[in-house]
Coordinates of C-alpha atoms in Angstrom, one line a residue:
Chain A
X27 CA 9.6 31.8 24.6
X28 CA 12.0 32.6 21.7
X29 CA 9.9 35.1 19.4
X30 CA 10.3 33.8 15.6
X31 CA 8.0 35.5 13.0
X32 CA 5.6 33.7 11.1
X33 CA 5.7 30.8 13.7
X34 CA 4.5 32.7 16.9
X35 CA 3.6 35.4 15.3
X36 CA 1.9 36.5 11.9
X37 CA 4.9 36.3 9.1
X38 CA 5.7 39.5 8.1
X39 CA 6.9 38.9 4.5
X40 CA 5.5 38.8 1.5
X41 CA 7.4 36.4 -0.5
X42 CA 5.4 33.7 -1.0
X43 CA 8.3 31.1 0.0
X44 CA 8.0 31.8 3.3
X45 CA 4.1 32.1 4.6
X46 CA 3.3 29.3 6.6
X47 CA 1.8 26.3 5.4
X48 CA -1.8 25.9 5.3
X49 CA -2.4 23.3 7.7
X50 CA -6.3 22.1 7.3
X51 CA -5.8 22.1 3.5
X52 CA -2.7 19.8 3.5
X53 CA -3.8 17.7 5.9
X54 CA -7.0 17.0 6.3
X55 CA -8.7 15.9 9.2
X56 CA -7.7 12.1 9.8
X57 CA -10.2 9.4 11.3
X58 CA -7.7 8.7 13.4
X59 CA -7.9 11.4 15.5
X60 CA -10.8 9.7 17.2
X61 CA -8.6 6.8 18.5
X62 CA -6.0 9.0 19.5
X63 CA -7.6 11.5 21.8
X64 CA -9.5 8.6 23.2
X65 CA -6.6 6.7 24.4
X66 CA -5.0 10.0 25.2
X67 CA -7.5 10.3 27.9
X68 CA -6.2 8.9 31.6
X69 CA -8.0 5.9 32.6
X70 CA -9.5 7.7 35.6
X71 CA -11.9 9.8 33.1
X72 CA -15.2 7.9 34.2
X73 CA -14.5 8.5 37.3
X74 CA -16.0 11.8 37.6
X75 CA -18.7 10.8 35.8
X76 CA -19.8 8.1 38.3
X77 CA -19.2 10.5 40.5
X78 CA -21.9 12.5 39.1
X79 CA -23.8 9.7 38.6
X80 CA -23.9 9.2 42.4
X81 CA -24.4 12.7 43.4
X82 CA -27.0 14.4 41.1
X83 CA -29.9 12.3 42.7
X84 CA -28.6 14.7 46.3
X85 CA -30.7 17.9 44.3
X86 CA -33.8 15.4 44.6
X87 CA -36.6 17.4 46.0
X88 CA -38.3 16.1 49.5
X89 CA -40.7 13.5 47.7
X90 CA -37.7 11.8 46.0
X91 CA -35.3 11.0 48.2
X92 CA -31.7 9.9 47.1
X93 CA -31.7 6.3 48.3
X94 CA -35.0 5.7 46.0
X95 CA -32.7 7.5 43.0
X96 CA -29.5 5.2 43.5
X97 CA -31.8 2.5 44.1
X98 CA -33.9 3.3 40.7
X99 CA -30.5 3.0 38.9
X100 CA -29.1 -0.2 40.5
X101 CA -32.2 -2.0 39.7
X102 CA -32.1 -1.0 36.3
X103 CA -28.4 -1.5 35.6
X104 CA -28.3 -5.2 34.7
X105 CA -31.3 -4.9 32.2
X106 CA -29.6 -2.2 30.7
X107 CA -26.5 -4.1 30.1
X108 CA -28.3 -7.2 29.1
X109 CA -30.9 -5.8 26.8
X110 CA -29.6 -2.6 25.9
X111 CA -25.4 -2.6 25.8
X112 CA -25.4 -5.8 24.2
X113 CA -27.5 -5.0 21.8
X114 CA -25.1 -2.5 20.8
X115 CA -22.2 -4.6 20.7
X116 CA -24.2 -7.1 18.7
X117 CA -24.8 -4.0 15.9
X118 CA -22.0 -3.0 16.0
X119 CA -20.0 -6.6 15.0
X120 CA -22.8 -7.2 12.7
X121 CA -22.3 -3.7 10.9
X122 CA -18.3 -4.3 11.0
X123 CA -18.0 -7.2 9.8
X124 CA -20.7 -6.3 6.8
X125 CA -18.7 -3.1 6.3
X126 CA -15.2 -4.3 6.1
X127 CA -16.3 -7.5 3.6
X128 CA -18.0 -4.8 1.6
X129 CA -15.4 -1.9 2.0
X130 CA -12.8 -4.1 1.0
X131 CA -14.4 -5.2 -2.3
X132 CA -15.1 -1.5 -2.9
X133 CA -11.4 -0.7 -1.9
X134 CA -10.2 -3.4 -4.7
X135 CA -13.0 -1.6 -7.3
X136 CA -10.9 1.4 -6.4
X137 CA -7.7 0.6 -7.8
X138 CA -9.3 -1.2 -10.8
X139 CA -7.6 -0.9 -14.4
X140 CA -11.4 -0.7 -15.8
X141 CA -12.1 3.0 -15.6
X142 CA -15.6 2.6 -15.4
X143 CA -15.4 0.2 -12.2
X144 CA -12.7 2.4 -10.9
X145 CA -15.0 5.5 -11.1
X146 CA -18.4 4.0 -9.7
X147 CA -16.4 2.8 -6.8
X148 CA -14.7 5.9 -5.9
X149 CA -18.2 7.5 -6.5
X150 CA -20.0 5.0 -3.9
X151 CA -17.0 5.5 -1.3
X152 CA -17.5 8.9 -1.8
X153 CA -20.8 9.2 -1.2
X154 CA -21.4 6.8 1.6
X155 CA -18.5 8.3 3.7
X156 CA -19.1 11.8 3.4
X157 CA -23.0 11.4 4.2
X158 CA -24.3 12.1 7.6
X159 CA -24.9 8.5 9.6
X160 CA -28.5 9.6 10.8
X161 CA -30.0 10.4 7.3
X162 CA -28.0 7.0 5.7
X163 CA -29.7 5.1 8.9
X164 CA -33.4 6.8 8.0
X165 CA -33.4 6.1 4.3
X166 CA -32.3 2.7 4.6
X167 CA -35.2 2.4 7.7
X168 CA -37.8 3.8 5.8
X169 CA -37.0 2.7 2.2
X170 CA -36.0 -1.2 3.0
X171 CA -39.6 -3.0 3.7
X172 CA -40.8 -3.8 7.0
X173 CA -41.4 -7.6 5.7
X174 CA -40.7 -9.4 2.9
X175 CA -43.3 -11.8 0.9
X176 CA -42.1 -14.9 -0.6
X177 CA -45.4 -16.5 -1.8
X178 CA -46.9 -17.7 1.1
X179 CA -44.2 -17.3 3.6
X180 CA -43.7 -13.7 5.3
X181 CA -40.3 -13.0 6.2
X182 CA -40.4 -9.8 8.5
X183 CA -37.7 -7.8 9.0
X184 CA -36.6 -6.9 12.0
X185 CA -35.7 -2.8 12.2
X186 CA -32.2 -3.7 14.3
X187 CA -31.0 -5.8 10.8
X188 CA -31.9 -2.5 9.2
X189 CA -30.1 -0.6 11.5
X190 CA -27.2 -3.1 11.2
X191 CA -27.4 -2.3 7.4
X192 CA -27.5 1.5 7.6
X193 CA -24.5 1.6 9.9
X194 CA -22.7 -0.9 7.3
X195 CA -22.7 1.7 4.6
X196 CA -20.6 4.2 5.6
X197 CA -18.2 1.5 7.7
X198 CA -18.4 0.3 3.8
X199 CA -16.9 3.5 2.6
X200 CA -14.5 4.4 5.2
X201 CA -12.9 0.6 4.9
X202 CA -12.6 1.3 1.1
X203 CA -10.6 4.0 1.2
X204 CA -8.2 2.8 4.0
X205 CA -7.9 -0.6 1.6
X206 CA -7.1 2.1 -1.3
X207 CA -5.0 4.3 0.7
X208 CA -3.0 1.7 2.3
X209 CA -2.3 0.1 -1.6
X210 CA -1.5 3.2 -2.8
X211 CA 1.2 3.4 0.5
X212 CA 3.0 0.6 -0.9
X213 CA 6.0 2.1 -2.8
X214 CA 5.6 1.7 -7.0
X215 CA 8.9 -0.2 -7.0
X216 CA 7.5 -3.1 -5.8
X217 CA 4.9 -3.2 -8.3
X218 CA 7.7 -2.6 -10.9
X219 CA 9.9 -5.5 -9.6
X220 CA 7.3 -7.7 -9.3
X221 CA 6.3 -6.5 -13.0
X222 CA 9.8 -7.0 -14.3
X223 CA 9.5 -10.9 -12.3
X224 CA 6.4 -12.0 -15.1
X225 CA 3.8 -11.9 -12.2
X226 CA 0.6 -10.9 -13.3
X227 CA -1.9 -8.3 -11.7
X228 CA -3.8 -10.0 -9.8
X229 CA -0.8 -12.2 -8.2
X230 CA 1.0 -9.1 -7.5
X231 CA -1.6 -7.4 -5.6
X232 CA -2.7 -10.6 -3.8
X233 CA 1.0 -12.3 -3.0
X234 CA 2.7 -9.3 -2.5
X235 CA 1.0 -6.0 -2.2
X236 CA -1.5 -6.5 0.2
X237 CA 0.4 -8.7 2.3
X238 CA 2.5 -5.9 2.7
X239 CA -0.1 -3.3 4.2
X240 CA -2.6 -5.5 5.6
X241 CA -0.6 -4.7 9.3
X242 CA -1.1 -0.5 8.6
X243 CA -4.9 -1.9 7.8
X244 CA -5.6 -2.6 11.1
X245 CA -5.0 0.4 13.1
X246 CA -7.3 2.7 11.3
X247 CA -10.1 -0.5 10.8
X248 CA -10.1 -0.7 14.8
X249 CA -10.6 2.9 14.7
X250 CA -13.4 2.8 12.7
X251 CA -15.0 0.4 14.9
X252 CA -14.8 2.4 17.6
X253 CA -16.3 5.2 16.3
X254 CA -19.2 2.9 15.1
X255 CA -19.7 1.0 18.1
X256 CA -20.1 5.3 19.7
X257 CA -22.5 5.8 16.9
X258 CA -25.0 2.8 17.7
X259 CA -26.9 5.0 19.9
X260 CA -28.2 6.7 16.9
X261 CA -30.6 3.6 16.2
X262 CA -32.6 4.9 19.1
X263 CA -34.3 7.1 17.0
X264 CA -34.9 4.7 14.5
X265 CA -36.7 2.9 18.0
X266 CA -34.3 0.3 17.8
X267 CA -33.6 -1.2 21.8
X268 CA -30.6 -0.4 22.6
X269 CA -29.2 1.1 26.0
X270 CA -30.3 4.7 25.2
X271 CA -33.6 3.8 24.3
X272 CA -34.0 1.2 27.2
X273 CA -32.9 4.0 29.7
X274 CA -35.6 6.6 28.3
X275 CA -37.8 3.8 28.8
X276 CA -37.0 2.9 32.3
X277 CA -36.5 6.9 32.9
X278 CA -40.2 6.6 32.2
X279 CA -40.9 3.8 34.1
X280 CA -40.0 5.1 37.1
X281 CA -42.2 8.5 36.4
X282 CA -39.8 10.7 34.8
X283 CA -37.9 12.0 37.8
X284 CA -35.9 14.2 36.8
X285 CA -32.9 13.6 39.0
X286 CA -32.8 10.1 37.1
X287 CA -31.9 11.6 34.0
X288 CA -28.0 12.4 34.8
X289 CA -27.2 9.4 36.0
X290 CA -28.8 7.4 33.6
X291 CA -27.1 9.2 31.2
X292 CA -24.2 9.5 33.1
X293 CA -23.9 5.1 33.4
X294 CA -23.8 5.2 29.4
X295 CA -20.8 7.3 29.1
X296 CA -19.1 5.2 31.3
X297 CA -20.3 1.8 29.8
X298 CA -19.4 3.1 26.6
X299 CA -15.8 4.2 27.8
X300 CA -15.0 1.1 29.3
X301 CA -15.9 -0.5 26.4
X302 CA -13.9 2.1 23.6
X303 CA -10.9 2.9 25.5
X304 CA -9.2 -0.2 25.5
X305 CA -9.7 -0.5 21.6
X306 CA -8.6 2.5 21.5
X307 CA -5.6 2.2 23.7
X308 CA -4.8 -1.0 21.3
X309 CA -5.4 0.9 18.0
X310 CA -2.9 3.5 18.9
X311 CA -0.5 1.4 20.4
X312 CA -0.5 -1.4 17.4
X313 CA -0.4 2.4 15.0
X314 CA 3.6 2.7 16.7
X315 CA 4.4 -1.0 16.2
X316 CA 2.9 -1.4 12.4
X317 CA 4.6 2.0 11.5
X318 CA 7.8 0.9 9.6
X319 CA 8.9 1.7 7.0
X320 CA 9.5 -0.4 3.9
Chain B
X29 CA -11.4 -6.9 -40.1
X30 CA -8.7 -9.1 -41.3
X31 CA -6.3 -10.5 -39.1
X32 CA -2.9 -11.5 -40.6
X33 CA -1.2 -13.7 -38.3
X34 CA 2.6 -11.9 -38.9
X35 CA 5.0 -14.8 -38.2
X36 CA 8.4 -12.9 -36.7
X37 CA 11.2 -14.3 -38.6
X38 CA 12.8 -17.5 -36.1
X39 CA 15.6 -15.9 -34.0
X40 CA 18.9 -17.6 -34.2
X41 CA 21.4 -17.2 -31.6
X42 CA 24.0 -15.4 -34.1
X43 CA 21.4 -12.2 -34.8
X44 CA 21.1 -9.9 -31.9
X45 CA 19.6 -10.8 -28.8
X46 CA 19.0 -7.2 -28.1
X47 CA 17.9 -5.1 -31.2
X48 CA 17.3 -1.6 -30.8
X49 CA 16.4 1.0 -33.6
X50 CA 15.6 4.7 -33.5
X51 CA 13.6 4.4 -30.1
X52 CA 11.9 7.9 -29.0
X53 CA 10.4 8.2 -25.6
X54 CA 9.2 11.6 -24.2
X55 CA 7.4 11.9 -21.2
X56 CA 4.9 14.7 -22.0
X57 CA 7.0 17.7 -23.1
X58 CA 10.0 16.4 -21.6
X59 CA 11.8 13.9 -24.9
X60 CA 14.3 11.3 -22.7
X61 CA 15.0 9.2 -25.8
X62 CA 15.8 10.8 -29.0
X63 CA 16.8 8.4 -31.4
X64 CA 18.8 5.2 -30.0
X65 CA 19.8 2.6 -32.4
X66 CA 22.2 -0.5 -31.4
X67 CA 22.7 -3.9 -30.8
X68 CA 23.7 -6.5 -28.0
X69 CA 25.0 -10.4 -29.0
X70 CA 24.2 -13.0 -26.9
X71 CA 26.7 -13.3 -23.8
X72 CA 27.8 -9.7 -24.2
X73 CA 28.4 -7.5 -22.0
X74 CA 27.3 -3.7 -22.4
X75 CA 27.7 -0.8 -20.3
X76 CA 25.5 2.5 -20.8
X77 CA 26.9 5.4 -18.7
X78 CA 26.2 9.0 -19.3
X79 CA 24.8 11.9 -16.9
X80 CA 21.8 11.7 -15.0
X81 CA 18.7 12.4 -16.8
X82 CA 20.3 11.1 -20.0
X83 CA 17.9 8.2 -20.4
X84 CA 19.9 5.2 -19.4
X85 CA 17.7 4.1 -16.7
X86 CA 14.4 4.7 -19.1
X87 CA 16.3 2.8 -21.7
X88 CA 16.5 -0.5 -19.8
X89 CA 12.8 -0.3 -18.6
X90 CA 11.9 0.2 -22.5
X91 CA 13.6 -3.3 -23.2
X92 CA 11.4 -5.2 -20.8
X93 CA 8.0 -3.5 -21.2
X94 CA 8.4 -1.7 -18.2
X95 CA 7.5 1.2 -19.7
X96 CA 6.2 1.8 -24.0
X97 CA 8.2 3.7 -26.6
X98 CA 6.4 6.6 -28.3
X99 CA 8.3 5.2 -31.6
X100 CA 10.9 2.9 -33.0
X101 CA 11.4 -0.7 -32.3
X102 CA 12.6 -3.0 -30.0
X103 CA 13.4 -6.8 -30.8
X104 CA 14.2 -9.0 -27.8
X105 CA 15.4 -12.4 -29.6
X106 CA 13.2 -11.4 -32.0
X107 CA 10.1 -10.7 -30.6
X108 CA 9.0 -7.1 -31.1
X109 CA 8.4 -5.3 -27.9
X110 CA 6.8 -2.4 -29.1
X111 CA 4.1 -4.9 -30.9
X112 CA 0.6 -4.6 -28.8
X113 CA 0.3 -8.5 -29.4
X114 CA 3.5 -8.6 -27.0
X115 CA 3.2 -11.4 -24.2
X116 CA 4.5 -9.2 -21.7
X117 CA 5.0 -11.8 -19.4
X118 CA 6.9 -14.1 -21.7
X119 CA 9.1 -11.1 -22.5
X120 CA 9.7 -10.6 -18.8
X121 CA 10.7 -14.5 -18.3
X122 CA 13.6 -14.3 -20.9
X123 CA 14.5 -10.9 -19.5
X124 CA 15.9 -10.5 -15.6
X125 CA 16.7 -6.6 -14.1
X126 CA 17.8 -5.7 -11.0
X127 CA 17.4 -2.4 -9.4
X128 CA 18.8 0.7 -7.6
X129 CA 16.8 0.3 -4.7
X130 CA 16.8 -3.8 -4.7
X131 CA 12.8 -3.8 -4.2
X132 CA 13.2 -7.0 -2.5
X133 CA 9.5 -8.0 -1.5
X134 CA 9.9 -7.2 2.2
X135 CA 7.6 -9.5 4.0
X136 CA 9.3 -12.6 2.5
X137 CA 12.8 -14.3 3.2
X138 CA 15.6 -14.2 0.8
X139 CA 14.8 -17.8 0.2
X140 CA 10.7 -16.9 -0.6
X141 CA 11.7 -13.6 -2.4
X142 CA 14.2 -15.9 -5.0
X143 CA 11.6 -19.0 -5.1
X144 CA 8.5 -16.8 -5.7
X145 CA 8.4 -16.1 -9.1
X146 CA 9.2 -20.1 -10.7
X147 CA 6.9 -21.6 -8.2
X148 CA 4.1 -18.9 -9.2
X149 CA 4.8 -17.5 -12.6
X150 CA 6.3 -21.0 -14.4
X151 CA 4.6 -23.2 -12.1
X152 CA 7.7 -24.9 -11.5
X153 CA 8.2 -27.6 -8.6
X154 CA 8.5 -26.4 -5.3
X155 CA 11.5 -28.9 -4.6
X156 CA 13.2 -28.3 -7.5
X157 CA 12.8 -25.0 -6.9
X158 CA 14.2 -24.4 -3.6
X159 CA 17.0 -26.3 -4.5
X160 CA 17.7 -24.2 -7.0
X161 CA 17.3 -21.1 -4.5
X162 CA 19.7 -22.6 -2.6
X163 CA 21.9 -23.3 -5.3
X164 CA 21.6 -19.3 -6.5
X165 CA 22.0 -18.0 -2.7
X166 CA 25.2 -19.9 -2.2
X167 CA 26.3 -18.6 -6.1
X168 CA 25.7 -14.8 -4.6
X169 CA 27.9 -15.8 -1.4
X170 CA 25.2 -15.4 0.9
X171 CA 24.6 -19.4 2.5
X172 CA 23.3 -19.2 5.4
X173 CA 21.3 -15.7 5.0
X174 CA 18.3 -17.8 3.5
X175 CA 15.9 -17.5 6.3
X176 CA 16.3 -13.7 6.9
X177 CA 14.1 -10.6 5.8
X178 CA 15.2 -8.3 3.8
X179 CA 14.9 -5.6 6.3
X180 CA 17.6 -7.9 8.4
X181 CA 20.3 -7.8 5.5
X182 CA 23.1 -4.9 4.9
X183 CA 22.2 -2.9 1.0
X184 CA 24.6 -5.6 -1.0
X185 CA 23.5 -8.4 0.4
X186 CA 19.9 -7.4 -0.1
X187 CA 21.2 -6.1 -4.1
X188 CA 22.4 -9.7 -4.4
X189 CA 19.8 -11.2 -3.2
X190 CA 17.6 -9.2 -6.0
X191 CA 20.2 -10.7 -8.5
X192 CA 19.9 -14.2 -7.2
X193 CA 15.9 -13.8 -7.7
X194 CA 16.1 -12.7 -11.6
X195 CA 18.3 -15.5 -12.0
X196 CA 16.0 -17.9 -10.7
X197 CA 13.8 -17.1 -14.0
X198 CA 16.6 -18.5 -16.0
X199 CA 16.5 -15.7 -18.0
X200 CA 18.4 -15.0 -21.1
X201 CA 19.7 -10.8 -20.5
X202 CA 19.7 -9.1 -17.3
X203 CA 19.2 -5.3 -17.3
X204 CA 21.1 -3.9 -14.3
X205 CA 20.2 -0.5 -13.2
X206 CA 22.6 1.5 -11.4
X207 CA 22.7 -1.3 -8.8
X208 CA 25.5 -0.1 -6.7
X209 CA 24.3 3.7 -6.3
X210 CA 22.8 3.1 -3.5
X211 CA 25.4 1.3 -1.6
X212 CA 28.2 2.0 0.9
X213 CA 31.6 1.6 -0.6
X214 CA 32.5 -1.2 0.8
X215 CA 29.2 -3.4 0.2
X216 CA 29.8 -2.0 -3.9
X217 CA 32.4 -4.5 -4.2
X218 CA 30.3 -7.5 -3.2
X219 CA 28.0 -6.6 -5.7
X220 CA 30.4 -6.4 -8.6
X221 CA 31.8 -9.9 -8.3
X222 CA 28.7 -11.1 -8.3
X223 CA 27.7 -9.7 -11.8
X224 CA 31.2 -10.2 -12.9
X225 CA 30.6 -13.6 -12.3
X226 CA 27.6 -13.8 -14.3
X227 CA 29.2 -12.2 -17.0
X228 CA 32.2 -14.8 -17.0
X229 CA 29.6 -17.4 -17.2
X230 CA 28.5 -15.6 -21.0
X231 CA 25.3 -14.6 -19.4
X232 CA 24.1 -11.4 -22.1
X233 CA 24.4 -8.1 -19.5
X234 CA 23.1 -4.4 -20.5
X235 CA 24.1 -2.5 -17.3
X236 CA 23.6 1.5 -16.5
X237 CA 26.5 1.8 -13.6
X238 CA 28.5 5.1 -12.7
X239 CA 31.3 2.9 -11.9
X240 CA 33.7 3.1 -14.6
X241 CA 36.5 1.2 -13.6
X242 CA 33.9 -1.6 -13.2
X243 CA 32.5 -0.7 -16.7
X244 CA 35.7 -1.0 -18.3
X245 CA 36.9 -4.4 -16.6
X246 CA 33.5 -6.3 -17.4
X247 CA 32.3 -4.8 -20.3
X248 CA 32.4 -5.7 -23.9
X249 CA 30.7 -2.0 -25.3
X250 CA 30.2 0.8 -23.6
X251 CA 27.5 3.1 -24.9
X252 CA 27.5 6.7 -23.6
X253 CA 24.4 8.5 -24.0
X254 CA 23.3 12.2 -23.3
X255 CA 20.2 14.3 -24.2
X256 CA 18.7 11.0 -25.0
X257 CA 21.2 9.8 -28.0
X258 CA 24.2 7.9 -28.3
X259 CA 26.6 10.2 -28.2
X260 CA 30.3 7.4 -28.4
X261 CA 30.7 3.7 -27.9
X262 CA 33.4 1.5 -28.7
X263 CA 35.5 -1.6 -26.5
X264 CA 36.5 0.1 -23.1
X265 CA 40.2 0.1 -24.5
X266 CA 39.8 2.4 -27.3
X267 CA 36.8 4.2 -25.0
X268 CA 38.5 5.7 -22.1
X269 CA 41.5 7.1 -24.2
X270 CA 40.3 7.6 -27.3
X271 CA 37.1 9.5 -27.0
X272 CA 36.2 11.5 -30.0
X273 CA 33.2 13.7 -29.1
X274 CA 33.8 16.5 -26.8
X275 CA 30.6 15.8 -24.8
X276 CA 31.8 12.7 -23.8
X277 CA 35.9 13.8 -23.1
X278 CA 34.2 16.5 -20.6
X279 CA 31.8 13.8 -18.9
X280 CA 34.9 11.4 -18.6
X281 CA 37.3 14.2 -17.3
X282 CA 34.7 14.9 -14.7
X283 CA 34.2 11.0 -13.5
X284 CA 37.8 9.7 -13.8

């Protein structure tokens, strides 16, 4: 390889004009990157995985033989599916669809001419999206109410709609900024020709801004939901049934062998692959189509 | 606090339709306008040329409320445009510009992109409307391009359809902004006849163009400006040969 100083090598100026550019601080790490490496990945990736998952119950000591193992495992796999992976598929829309109505209000609150609306929003996006998932999940389990009482009628409340909620917030604060980011994309002309054509504010951003980015919307949306639907196994410590905490629970069920506990593990990774890599595939393939330039 | 409703005097066609008086813009530090003071009658034709960065471009975006004066005034048939009780949008019906860089709205057709603005700003009847779209595509020499995008449509056909969209406000000026810079050679002319056109109809025209053979065909004035002042002006005939100020005999010796 060619040898070029201050690209494979250290520069070896000091003029300023010529050090390299500080990568992580002018770009900084994009979202994206989730769907990207994902569908990266060949489709043969679970592969060694269910490999594993058939394999590991071979270490099983003399009084627990493989075939009980496997057989554990097939027994339990539709009720994991049925109760437990759907469950997260169900949070999952739920906190999507909750997020993205709510991120895109907070998006529009971004880009508001009233300072003071402008300011709170950006201060909510902010704080939602740069807050760690687990601690948003436990203050929203612990401070919403386990019930709610409406004279005589109790309304409980079940602790998945909390989770649904807790996930919601920061989906809430990552779609906000995409909805900013993606008005702010749309070159200033067109707000000045519009301008110069008598239409208001509200008409331009309605008739002809957002109609204009709504496409580059959806790339980085889809990859927010899969990074979501991969974070719904955090409600398991909130003891919400989902596949991880079903499988502990039929781990236990079946005496906590420990030979179970790979391929247990093992049949989530691969549920949750063949459930995120298509998206992801998608995201990143409508990311080449939608990037055009206006 | 008292509020004195301050009746503009009526504008009648013979004043100016265009009166501008010691305007000052800076941005920040940087002063683009210094002190510009003229006038444009109705169904004239006016061409501002100078060198870059000599304000032209802010100029025109001053006259519609694109962007505010620091000082001065500004009357658009009358009505003050530096006044804070400006109807900006009423201003901007009476008051058509077309840009460098077209802006075209590029999710819409060239039919959508001229009807947009009557059907949703005046309110005006969608039939009536398109037919008037029609009328203004075929005007610009571009029938049968109705249904394409802009993204499907060479740079002067896309600049012409930006001037067929102003003129579906029925406005009163149009402000043209260097609206052949960014085209090839060839697709310039296009554009030219097209405002050329307008102009023989007696539409009122304030353009900022870097074509001067154009500028001195079309126009009535021409205005040349630098460091944010009007340096010259006079007819084109007395203009381009007669130049007084040295600032503007080096600019044309450079261009012609």
């Amino acid at each position: 390889m060619k040898h070029i100083p201050g690209v494979t090598s250290a520069p070896t100026t000091d003029l300023p004009v010529l050090l390299p550019l500080d990568r992580t601080r002018a770009r900084p790490p994009e979202a994206m990157m989730v769907s990207r490496w994902l569908a990266g990945l060949p489709a043969w990736t679970p592969l060694p995985l269910l490999a594993l998952m058939l394999l590991w119950p071979l270490t099983a000591e003399a009084a627990y033989t493989y075939g009980q193992a496997v057989d554990a495992l097939w027994r339990w796999l539709p009720f994991l599916v049925k109760s437990g992976f759907l469950y997260n598929v169900v949070i999952s829309f739920l906190a999507m669809a909750i997020g993205t109505a709510a991120g895109a209000a907070l998006g529009l609150a971004q880009i508001s001419q009233i300072a003071a609306i402008r300011r709170t929003a950006w201060f909510v996006t902010q704080l939602f999206r740069n807050s760690p998932w687990l601690v948003l999940l436990f203050i929203v389990m612990l401070a919403l109410p386990f019930e709610l009482v409406i004279g005589d009628t109790i309304i409980s409340i079940p602790d998945w709609t909390k989770a649904v909620f807790g996930l919601s917030l920061p989906i809430m604060a990552n779609i906000s900024e995409i909805v900013r980011g993606a008005v702010q994309s749309v070159p200033s002309a067109q707000w000045e020709a519009s301008e110069a054509l008598a239409f208001n504010r509200r008409q331009i951003l309605w008739m002809i801004i957002l109609p204009q980015c709504i496409k580059r919307m959806i790339p980085p949306w889809m990859n927010w939901y899969a990074i979501l639907t991969m974070a719904t196994p955090l409600c398991s410590l909130l003891a919400v049934e989902e596949i991880v905490t079903l499988s502990r629970q039929a781990i236990e069920a079946e005496d906590n062998h420990p030979e179970l506990l790979v391929p247990f593990y093992s049949f989530i990774m691969v549920i949750f692959f063949a459930y995120c890599y298509p998206i992801a595939r998608l995201t990143v393939r409508l990311e080449r189509k939608f990037a055009v330039k206006l | 606090m008292t509020e004195t409703a301050v009746q503009p005097p009526a504008w009648t066609p013979d004043q100016p339709i265009v009166a501008i008086r010691e305007v000052r813009k800076a941005f920040g530090e940087l002063e683009v306008l210094t002190d510009v003071s003229f006038d444009v009658m109705k169904g004239e034709v006016v061409c501002i040329i100078g060198p870059s960065g000599s304000g032209k471009s802010t100029l025109l975006r001053c006259i519609n409320a694109l962007i505010p004066i620091n000082s001065g005034s500004i009357q658009v048939e009358g009505q003050e445009v530096h006044s804070p009780h400006l109807d900006k949008l009423a201003l901007r019906r009476k008051v058509g510009m077309v840009f460098q860089q077209y802006n075209l709205f590029p999710h819409k057709t060239a039919l959508q992109n001229v009807m947009m603005a009557p059907v949703h700003v005046l309110k005006e009847d969608k039939a009536e409307v398109e037919a008037r779209a029609y009328r203004l595509i075929r005007k610009v020499r571009l029938e049968g391009k109705e249904n394409a995008y802009p993204g499907e449509l060479s740079g002067g056909q896309q600049q012409r359809v930006a001037i067929a969209r102003s003129l579906a406000m029925n406005p009163d000026i149009m402000l043209f902004d260097e609206v052949t810079a960014a085209l090839d050679p060839e697709t310039v002319k296009e554009v030219l006849v097209t405002i050329k056109d307008l102009a023989a109809e007696g539409m009122t025209c304030m353009l900022v163009t870097h074509e001067m053979g154009f500028a001195r065909e079309i126009a009535d004035h021409i205005y040349f400006t630098d460091r944010g002042i009007i340096v010259e002006h006079g007819p084109p005939a007395t203009f381009f040969t007669d130049a007084k100020d040295p600032r503007t005999r080096e600019f044309l010796s450079q261009i012609l």
